[in-house]
């Protein structure tokens, strides 16, 4: 039997090198088989648990290309490591032991990234580096759980790898020339600029792209981009790209306050009435895809649908971020993202003003309720900087409250809402701003009494008159839909009890999603941001359905303009809003322009007018926020210039840590 092992001492080094290169080439075939097995497990998991992408053939071809290119580029990285280790490690089966160790590390990383994608339906990128170790552990313990598929995805490729290693060691299939040719192709490919990731516009949807992309290649590419030093901010942008009249180059987002009161006409206003209470309900993962009229997945929020009919309902509303990390600064302060979200500054956050600090100065009591750790995403740091009066987190619930089953995230939505209600009932002497942040519609998607809501899921599909094919497409996500129904029912109970409070008739409720959950694959690149906005109050004079586009960044300017105009509340005349205020136009249009931050370390998407920019890809925004790829060089250049203006200001803000002058800030936070 021929074995690819090191030759006896005294063999000339060119011969030993040739033999080791031949051994490396043959053993690399085992790694290729294992990587392909891992990809087969990943694709099988997608096809079993997810609706198949319409262009599945193109997805599979793109996936194979992505895997093969990455494999060849990995050889260039592994070869010097293999040769260096073989100079140290000698003896029987040294080639197998060295390559087996290196290949196992590669495989463990690759299958871990595949498992993460199967679990979350979003590839892991450089956003990993934007979270603290505590945040990562909380997310893992709270969401990830081992299944037969996840275990198989890990073990089968490793088993294939080690079996194939021994086979190719004993029975090599590549002669010396073939092995050298393989390595030559790998080196040529690496220096030629060919990259393993598919072209961004090559597939129909973002989910199809994410399926096709090799997860290790994507993680490596985003990590390199994240670690690359940022370019100096020197590029001048045309004045026409600026949305606002900025006041001072030292404060890149400082401008005059000119937001119009667009809400007042929808409310019954009583002269001399006290200012209204304001309650924000930030619903984890609530997307328009499964909530509200014309939801393309069908609506699984029957209570919110009822409430929307009595409210100001924004059908084409956008979250500003693809995850929770920027929701509080965006909704409460219309604040810029900085590099990794405004909260990433931690306790060193630049001075800022938000609804919390401005309204507290006018006599409001400010409170925040969640069922998780307050330090997650530096939320507690942000709230403390705004002078919050009360923060309720995971450590503030007694034994009468129920945690989420099998999860370290914390307390279920019904318990969070009950805690907020009790606080509002016991403290109603002053107007208040409450922010309630839910969590149950989050991986692991487990809630108390889940069997009941799984039955309600089946009932809801019958109510929606789903075909058998539609039911089959929805059932892989039944746990997710059951948690959506649970949270919707918890909100119904909350509003029934809130109606009994003395201040209810003078309360404005603002309900929105922090982002659209990703575990049910989004249909387009903008779908991740498509959430509802419901503004409800017993003081509303009439409901309205609004189809024009607005975002989280428009909420704070609009509310403050309403309170200033109708109730005479003091507000700064210089602000740092990124948004320009809600647009109340009933028909579809967009008068805004702003960035969208997909993940904590990425900022490559932008909306302006009826166009959406994703990297270098331009899309027209159509009805229901569908996207259509377009070729419009003038529009592309305009959006690039506008986006460059925001990025330049954002980079200057990140570097200088200056947002507002002390004179504006100390009017709301007097020096002691």
XYZ file of C-alpha atoms in Angstrom:
672
model
C 0.000 0.000 0.000
C 1.347 3.453 -0.930
C 1.130 5.963 1.910
C 1.725 9.698 1.549
C 4.132 10.070 4.501
C 7.463 11.805 4.945
C 10.450 9.977 3.508
C 13.420 8.856 5.489
C 15.981 11.365 6.572
C 18.530 11.933 3.866
C 15.997 12.242 1.057
C 16.842 15.430 -0.871
C 14.604 18.332 0.197
C 13.184 18.993 -3.307
C 11.879 15.434 -3.369
C 10.489 15.720 0.171
C 8.794 19.015 -0.770
C 7.269 17.457 -3.869
C 5.965 14.519 -1.858
C 4.446 16.818 0.759
C 2.795 18.969 -1.906
C 1.351 15.812 -3.444
C 0.143 14.646 -0.032
C -1.373 18.076 0.630
C -3.228 18.013 -2.692
C -4.696 14.572 -2.063
C -5.673 15.256 1.529
C -7.312 18.498 0.402
C -9.836 16.402 -1.512
C -11.079 15.170 1.870
C -11.631 18.765 2.955
C -13.511 19.481 -0.276
C -15.819 16.509 0.277
C -16.454 17.569 3.876
C -17.204 21.165 2.871
C -19.626 19.926 0.221
C -21.268 17.663 2.805
C -21.656 20.683 5.078
C -23.221 22.632 2.230
C -25.562 19.728 1.468
C -26.686 19.693 5.107
C -27.201 23.456 5.037
C -29.216 23.397 1.807
C -31.259 20.456 3.091
C -32.017 22.388 6.265
C -33.142 25.390 4.238
C -35.310 23.315 1.904
C -36.922 21.385 4.770
C -37.657 24.338 7.049
C -38.112 27.241 4.637
C -40.128 28.069 1.574
C -37.881 27.262 -1.396
C -36.534 30.353 -3.229
C -38.143 30.731 -6.632
C -34.763 30.690 -8.376
C -33.605 27.569 -6.522
C -31.579 26.292 -9.502
C -29.573 29.513 -9.704
C -29.149 29.465 -5.928
C -27.644 25.957 -5.981
C -25.281 26.817 -8.854
C -24.179 30.009 -7.113
C -23.677 28.055 -3.876
C -21.443 25.472 -5.568
C -19.373 28.196 -7.220
C -19.040 30.031 -3.905
C -17.898 26.872 -2.118
C -15.391 25.833 -4.790
C -13.771 29.259 -4.993
C -13.480 29.456 -1.206
C -12.000 25.941 -1.093
C -9.298 26.869 -3.609
C -8.478 30.092 -1.769
C -8.290 28.183 1.511
C -5.599 25.940 0.022
C -3.309 28.949 -0.404
C -3.804 29.762 3.281
C -3.481 26.173 4.539
C -0.435 25.124 2.496
C 2.235 27.146 4.359
C 0.690 26.128 7.686
C 0.783 22.477 6.627
C 4.415 22.669 5.510
C 5.479 24.517 8.662
C 3.755 21.996 10.934
C 5.267 19.077 9.009
C 8.729 20.445 9.683
C 7.957 20.061 13.387
C 5.754 16.973 13.493
C 7.224 13.741 12.147
C 6.467 10.084 12.397
C 3.754 7.720 11.229
C 0.681 9.347 9.675
C 2.121 12.819 10.300
C 0.486 14.140 7.112
C -2.936 12.947 8.272
C -2.514 14.292 11.792
C -1.345 17.729 10.625
C -3.908 18.136 7.857
C -6.599 16.616 10.046
C -5.992 19.189 12.763
C -5.944 22.139 10.363
C -8.925 20.898 8.376
C -10.959 20.202 11.510
C -10.512 23.798 12.647
C -11.663 25.027 9.237
C -14.661 22.694 9.276
C -15.733 23.563 12.807
C -15.723 27.241 11.880
C -17.569 26.619 8.615
C -20.289 24.394 10.079
C -20.742 26.722 13.070
C -21.459 29.563 10.643
C -23.841 27.327 8.682
C -25.620 26.318 11.889
C -25.999 29.959 12.869
C -27.574 30.686 9.485
C -29.975 27.742 9.746
C -31.013 28.984 13.166
C -31.306 32.715 12.466
C -31.800 32.818 8.664
C -29.216 35.623 8.614
C -25.493 34.975 7.986
C -23.129 35.957 10.770
C -20.948 38.845 9.643
C -18.807 41.484 11.231
C -21.721 42.447 13.494
C -20.236 39.828 15.847
C -17.540 42.382 16.705
C -20.096 45.039 17.618
C -21.397 43.168 20.665
C -19.847 42.621 24.061
C -19.106 39.093 25.249
C -22.011 39.396 27.693
C -24.414 40.340 24.882
C -23.205 37.415 22.759
C -23.626 34.932 25.623
C -27.095 36.278 26.431
C -28.144 35.918 22.798
C -26.722 32.398 22.555
C -28.245 31.172 25.808
C -31.530 32.901 25.128
C -31.983 31.768 21.559
C -29.825 28.889 20.338
C -30.749 25.322 21.118
C -29.406 22.072 19.737
C -31.576 20.089 17.351
C -30.978 16.881 15.428
C -30.268 18.999 12.352
C -27.740 21.245 14.108
C -25.911 18.234 15.586
C -25.886 16.462 12.207
C -24.654 19.624 10.494
C -21.662 19.595 12.834
C -20.845 15.890 13.076
C -21.439 14.559 9.553
C -18.918 16.831 7.776
C -16.280 16.001 10.407
C -16.964 12.285 10.042
C -16.759 12.497 6.248
C -13.531 14.483 6.547
C -11.684 11.993 8.755
C -12.854 8.941 6.839
C -11.874 10.565 3.531
C -8.502 11.619 4.961
C -7.563 8.029 5.688
C -8.829 6.842 2.316
C -6.909 9.472 0.323
C -3.809 8.894 2.445
C -3.825 5.181 1.664
C -5.148 5.487 -1.894
C -4.053 8.811 -3.400
C -5.916 9.794 -6.569
C -3.777 12.773 -7.582
C -0.317 12.213 -8.996
C 2.348 14.824 -8.413
C 1.552 16.833 -11.555
C -2.194 16.855 -10.844
C -1.613 17.966 -7.255
C 0.696 20.760 -8.413
C -1.866 21.785 -11.038
C -4.544 22.013 -8.325
C -2.282 24.204 -6.197
C -1.382 26.312 -9.222
C -5.062 26.929 -9.952
C -5.607 27.891 -6.318
C -2.738 30.412 -6.338
C -3.800 31.866 -9.704
C -7.383 32.257 -8.516
C -6.303 33.969 -5.304
C -4.229 36.623 -7.074
C -6.670 37.121 -9.965
C -9.288 38.963 -7.918
C -11.985 36.289 -8.255
C -13.947 36.202 -5.017
C -16.154 33.435 -3.618
C -19.240 35.552 -2.925
C -21.962 35.830 -5.590
C -22.702 39.204 -7.156
C -25.222 41.091 -4.987
C -27.724 41.482 -7.811
C -27.366 38.002 -9.287
C -30.280 36.470 -7.361
C -33.902 37.497 -6.879
C -33.940 38.209 -3.147
C -31.612 38.930 -0.263
C -32.531 35.583 1.276
C -31.594 33.758 -1.943
C -28.250 35.563 -1.866
C -27.714 34.614 1.770
C -28.471 30.968 1.000
C -26.050 30.893 -1.928
C -23.176 32.729 -0.258
C -20.609 30.573 1.483
C -21.047 31.585 5.115
C -17.345 31.388 5.928
C -16.478 33.487 2.866
C -19.040 36.099 3.848
C -17.794 36.209 7.441
C -14.175 36.561 6.289
C -15.030 39.320 3.797
C -17.013 41.331 6.342
C -14.347 40.843 9.008
C -11.618 42.139 6.676
C -13.783 45.133 5.768
C -14.449 45.784 9.456
C -10.770 45.632 10.425
C -9.634 47.803 7.521
C -8.873 51.349 8.776
C -11.549 53.837 7.698
C -10.674 56.274 4.953
C -10.092 59.854 6.099
C -13.169 62.049 5.775
C -11.995 64.490 3.118
C -14.475 64.087 0.296
C -16.490 67.209 -0.437
C -20.099 66.655 -1.347
C -22.336 69.064 -3.247
C -24.601 71.330 -1.215
C -27.549 69.960 -3.172
C -26.993 66.620 -1.412
C -27.757 68.146 1.980
C -31.280 67.675 3.266
C -31.134 70.367 5.956
C -29.559 73.746 6.553
C -26.849 72.867 9.029
C -25.649 75.581 11.373
C -22.121 74.796 12.536
C -19.431 72.567 10.973
C -18.212 71.663 14.476
C -21.576 70.002 15.110
C -22.283 68.071 11.899
C -25.974 67.347 12.606
C -26.960 70.616 14.305
C -29.771 72.459 12.529
C -32.713 74.687 13.234
C -35.944 73.076 14.424
C -38.596 73.485 11.719
C -40.770 70.362 12.086
C -44.442 71.052 11.388
C -47.256 69.891 13.659
C -48.945 67.310 11.429
C -50.717 65.415 14.235
C -52.767 68.203 15.777
C -55.586 68.093 13.238
C -56.256 64.436 14.123
C -56.826 65.094 17.844
C -59.645 66.588 19.862
C -57.907 69.417 21.665
C -59.339 70.901 24.860
C -57.921 74.307 25.824
C -56.292 74.132 29.233
C -56.099 70.331 29.212
C -52.927 68.834 30.721
C -50.304 67.450 28.329
C -50.980 63.833 27.305
C -49.244 60.754 28.621
C -47.186 59.018 25.949
C -46.660 55.251 25.914
C -44.292 53.636 23.424
C -44.771 49.919 22.798
C -41.692 48.652 20.979
C -42.620 45.159 19.791
C -39.675 42.861 19.140
C -39.510 41.719 15.505
C -42.966 43.029 14.515
C -43.013 43.191 10.714
C -45.614 44.264 8.185
C -45.096 40.939 6.417
C -47.355 39.257 9.007
C -49.278 42.172 10.521
C -51.933 44.495 9.171
C -53.888 44.863 5.926
C -52.430 43.222 2.828
C -49.696 41.489 4.838
C -48.191 39.181 2.241
C -47.792 36.335 4.760
C -51.261 36.943 6.166
C -51.838 38.905 9.357
C -51.261 37.065 12.639
C -52.001 40.100 14.821
C -55.826 40.234 14.986
C -55.883 42.641 17.938
C -53.411 45.077 16.404
C -55.451 44.929 13.198
C -58.549 45.994 15.160
C -56.609 48.760 16.874
C -55.161 49.958 13.564
C -58.685 50.588 12.301
C -59.180 53.095 15.143
C -55.751 54.710 14.795
C -53.377 56.592 12.575
C -51.931 53.591 10.772
C -48.762 53.859 8.685
C -48.639 50.953 6.235
C -45.241 51.651 4.665
C -43.229 52.505 7.730
C -39.527 51.738 8.133
C -37.448 50.742 11.120
C -34.113 52.519 10.976
C -32.117 49.398 11.829
C -32.147 45.678 11.102
C -31.674 44.737 14.757
C -32.649 46.212 18.115
C -29.354 47.990 18.835
C -30.374 51.431 17.447
C -34.113 51.423 18.114
C -34.127 53.550 21.290
C -31.874 56.346 19.940
C -33.752 56.351 16.618
C -37.300 56.357 18.026
C -36.738 58.617 21.025
C -34.057 60.916 19.636
C -33.778 60.654 15.828
C -30.050 60.352 16.516
C -27.255 59.499 14.070
C -25.856 55.973 14.068
C -22.169 56.763 14.595
C -20.038 53.765 13.613
C -21.777 50.960 15.508
C -24.989 52.543 16.694
C -25.314 55.540 19.000
C -25.417 53.313 22.092
C -22.016 51.821 21.249
C -20.341 54.819 22.935
C -21.504 53.297 26.225
C -20.952 55.556 29.212
C -18.957 57.873 26.952
C -21.998 58.787 24.830
C -21.861 62.347 23.489
C -24.338 64.788 24.999
C -27.710 64.539 23.294
C -31.343 65.509 23.736
C -34.269 63.163 23.164
C -37.963 63.086 23.973
C -37.071 61.699 27.405
C -34.814 64.546 28.467
C -36.838 67.307 26.785
C -40.185 66.197 28.234
C -38.716 65.512 31.660
C -37.731 69.181 31.758
C -41.434 69.979 31.157
C -42.562 67.936 34.162
C -42.984 64.485 32.631
C -42.011 61.357 34.543
C -39.924 59.054 32.317
C -39.806 55.257 32.607
C -38.538 52.243 30.690
C -39.762 48.648 31.013
C -38.218 45.500 29.583
C -37.820 41.910 30.711
C -34.161 41.533 29.769
C -30.775 42.833 30.900
C -30.667 46.622 30.920
C -27.034 46.597 29.826
C -27.820 44.704 26.609
C -26.918 46.950 23.645
C -25.951 49.620 26.234
C -29.617 50.502 26.601
C -29.220 51.325 30.283
C -26.313 53.670 29.534
C -28.412 55.531 26.965
C -31.392 55.854 29.292
C -29.257 57.011 32.212
C -27.696 59.678 30.019
C -31.218 60.935 29.278
C -31.983 61.242 32.991
C -34.584 58.452 33.046
C -36.582 58.341 36.284
C -37.198 54.579 36.383
C -35.713 51.586 34.576
C -37.214 48.115 35.009
C -35.162 45.166 33.791
C -34.642 41.476 34.428
C -33.622 41.997 38.062
C -36.762 43.923 39.013
C -39.412 41.172 38.871
C -40.511 39.135 41.869
C -41.637 35.509 42.011
C -45.167 36.343 40.861
C -43.871 37.029 37.331
C -43.113 34.282 34.806
C -39.927 34.023 32.769
C -39.750 32.858 29.185
C -39.531 29.041 29.167
C -36.136 27.535 28.388
C -34.485 30.902 27.785
C -32.109 33.270 29.547
C -33.623 36.319 27.858
C -35.887 37.118 30.779
C -39.611 37.681 31.226
C -42.501 37.072 28.852
C -44.366 39.967 27.241
C -47.527 39.514 29.288
C -45.430 39.956 32.454
C -43.598 43.028 31.143
C -46.889 44.674 30.192
C -48.413 43.759 33.568
C -45.461 45.368 35.352
C -45.883 48.549 33.298
C -49.623 48.654 34.016
C -49.139 48.363 37.769
C -46.603 51.186 37.712
C -48.870 53.403 35.605
C -51.816 52.687 37.920
C -49.875 53.570 41.059
C -48.238 56.722 39.683
C -50.627 58.833 37.615
C -50.304 62.241 39.282
C -47.882 63.599 36.647
C -47.842 63.136 32.883
C -45.463 60.389 31.904
C -43.511 58.969 28.988
C -43.275 55.194 29.217
C -41.324 52.974 26.850
C -42.228 49.271 27.010
C -39.950 46.916 25.076
C -41.177 43.375 24.447
C -39.042 40.267 23.850
C -41.200 37.140 23.357
C -41.101 37.274 19.542
C -37.389 36.488 19.598
C -35.456 33.220 19.297
C -36.067 30.660 20.885
C -39.679 31.595 20.133
C -40.992 29.887 23.261
C -43.747 31.412 25.409
C -45.832 30.307 28.404
C -48.778 28.150 27.344
C -47.395 27.729 23.840
C -49.647 24.785 22.950
C -52.643 27.112 23.139
C -51.067 29.524 20.679
C -49.990 26.733 18.351
C -53.674 25.777 18.149
C -54.578 29.420 17.572
C -52.041 29.462 14.736
C -53.943 26.665 12.981
C -57.227 28.465 13.668
C -55.827 31.689 12.269
C -54.758 30.031 9.032
C -58.320 28.755 8.615
C -59.707 32.239 9.317
C -57.392 33.623 6.642
C -58.688 30.923 4.255
C -55.228 29.634 3.451
C -54.880 26.931 0.830
C -53.211 23.669 1.842
C -50.045 24.816 0.061
C -50.023 28.083 2.038
C -50.516 26.180 5.285
C -47.608 23.908 4.412
C -45.384 26.935 3.740
C -46.293 28.495 7.099
C -46.033 25.432 9.352
C -42.209 25.306 9.462
C -42.491 28.620 11.335
C -45.376 27.635 13.606
C -43.429 28.400 16.802
C -42.686 31.894 15.506
C -46.301 32.545 14.530
C -47.474 31.222 17.889
C -45.316 33.791 19.710
C -46.680 36.555 17.472
C -50.202 35.499 18.446
C -49.137 35.363 22.111
C -47.768 38.907 22.040
C -50.840 40.158 20.177
C -53.055 38.620 22.886
C -50.857 40.159 25.605
C -51.296 43.567 23.978
C -55.071 43.060 23.897
C -55.061 42.398 27.654
C -52.805 45.393 28.228
C -55.169 47.765 26.423
C -58.220 46.319 28.169
C -56.590 47.000 31.535
C -55.103 50.339 30.485
C -58.621 51.554 29.621
C -59.434 51.323 33.350
C -56.647 53.722 34.365
C -57.600 57.316 35.240
C -55.202 58.805 32.681
C -56.197 56.537 29.802
C -58.319 59.092 27.933
C -55.386 61.480 27.871
C -52.803 58.981 26.642
C -51.190 58.575 23.219
C -50.004 55.041 22.439
C -47.303 54.535 19.806
C -46.797 50.956 18.640
C -44.091 49.863 16.231
C -41.652 47.040 15.589
C -37.986 47.554 16.394
C -37.285 45.670 13.146
C -38.858 42.850 11.188
C -37.766 39.430 12.502
C -35.416 37.598 10.146
C -36.135 33.944 10.943
C -39.023 34.021 8.457
C -36.975 35.009 5.393
C -37.640 38.546 4.124
C -38.871 38.846 0.550
C -36.767 41.890 -0.400
C -33.775 43.850 0.829
C -36.022 46.470 2.424
C -38.431 43.979 4.015
C -36.161 43.677 7.078
C -37.064 47.290 7.903
C -40.765 47.211 6.971
C -42.715 47.530 10.229
C -46.089 49.016 11.160
C -46.600 52.261 13.041
C -49.840 52.646 14.992
C -50.667 55.907 16.786
C -53.749 55.365 18.952
C -55.448 57.586 21.495
C -58.979 57.983 22.876
C -58.495 61.655 21.940
C -58.188 60.910 18.216
C -60.906 62.679 16.252
C -60.681 60.262 13.327
C -58.586 57.318 12.153
C -56.474 57.382 9.000
C -54.499 54.968 6.851
C -51.227 56.475 5.679
C -49.359 54.940 2.746
C -46.567 57.510 2.471
C -43.163 56.367 3.722
C -41.742 57.504 7.064
C -39.379 55.922 9.592
C -38.424 55.649 13.246
C -36.287 58.750 12.747
C -39.431 60.841 12.133
C -41.311 59.978 15.347
C -39.531 62.193 17.892
C -39.548 65.382 15.759
C -43.274 64.964 15.056
C -44.315 64.295 18.647
C -42.320 67.227 19.959
C -43.761 69.562 17.300
C -47.276 68.443 18.331
C -46.646 69.005 22.047
C -44.950 72.339 21.462
C -47.697 73.669 19.189
C -50.762 72.303 21.027
C -49.613 72.402 24.650
C -46.920 75.055 24.640
C -44.214 72.722 25.934
C -40.696 74.112 25.835
C -38.485 72.618 23.145
C -35.041 73.496 21.775
C -34.833 75.665 18.677
C -31.674 73.839 17.593
C -31.835 70.068 17.176
C -29.899 67.124 15.769
C -32.793 65.142 14.277
C -31.790 62.902 11.373
C -35.463 62.590 10.395
C -37.706 65.418 9.216
C -41.054 64.300 10.697
C -43.907 61.971 9.780
C -45.546 62.412 6.386
C -49.354 62.121 6.647
C -50.037 61.812 2.905
C -52.606 59.004 2.393
C -51.127 57.858 -0.947
C -47.743 56.257 -1.550
C -44.837 58.677 -1.753
C -41.580 59.436 0.063
C -40.406 62.951 0.885
C -37.617 61.699 3.168
C -34.046 60.572 2.810
C -32.113 58.631 5.411
C -29.710 55.737 5.973
C -30.772 52.275 7.073
C -28.359 50.335 9.280
C -28.696 46.643 8.507
C -26.357 45.414 11.247
C -24.302 46.935 14.008
C -21.105 47.140 11.931
C -22.589 47.858 8.498
C -23.963 51.021 6.931
C -24.516 50.442 3.226
C -28.228 51.026 2.585
C -30.027 54.301 1.951
C -33.522 55.510 1.053
C -34.281 58.724 -0.824
C -37.564 59.499 -2.512
C -38.817 56.396 -4.265
C -35.363 54.831 -4.551
C -33.492 52.365 -2.344
C -29.711 52.035 -2.535
C -27.994 48.829 -1.407
C -24.264 49.159 -1.941
C -24.049 49.902 -5.665
C -27.455 48.416 -6.495
C -30.348 50.795 -7.138
C -33.992 49.798 -6.742
C -37.263 51.593 -7.366
C -39.683 51.412 -4.431
C -43.099 50.231 -5.530
C -46.443 49.443 -3.934
C -46.231 47.619 -0.571
C -42.511 48.482 -0.550
C -41.710 45.967 -3.251
C -38.381 46.624 -4.961
C -37.612 46.623 -8.666
C -33.986 46.826 -9.906
C -33.502 49.882 -12.125
C -30.802 51.470 -14.277
C -30.921 55.209 -13.637
C -27.464 56.767 -13.564
C -28.719 60.194 -12.519
C -30.687 58.796 -9.578
C -27.771 56.548 -8.612
C -25.349 59.477 -8.504
C -27.827 61.601 -6.558
C -28.318 58.929 -3.888
C -24.590 58.301 -3.684
C -23.971 62.013 -3.104
C -26.693 62.237 -0.451
C -25.439 59.114 1.277
C -21.869 60.415 1.137
C -23.024 63.595 2.859
C -24.575 61.589 5.691
C -21.532 59.316 5.965
C -19.156 62.284 6.120
C -21.185 63.897 8.904
C -21.543 60.582 10.701
C -17.791 59.933 10.527
C -17.030 63.431 11.829
C -19.473 62.894 14.691
C -17.862 59.529 15.492
C -14.413 61.081 15.566
C -15.158 64.320 17.421
C -17.970 63.105 19.735
C -19.793 66.408 19.322
C -23.521 66.606 18.711
C -24.942 69.725 20.383
C -23.380 72.828 21.980
C -23.256 73.015 25.759
C -25.611 75.986 25.718
C -28.414 73.887 24.225
C -27.681 70.868 26.405
C -27.506 72.675 29.748
C -30.971 74.147 29.243
C -32.232 70.591 29.885
C -29.395 69.301 32.050
C -28.365 72.288 34.218
C -24.871 72.170 35.674
C -24.911 71.516 39.392
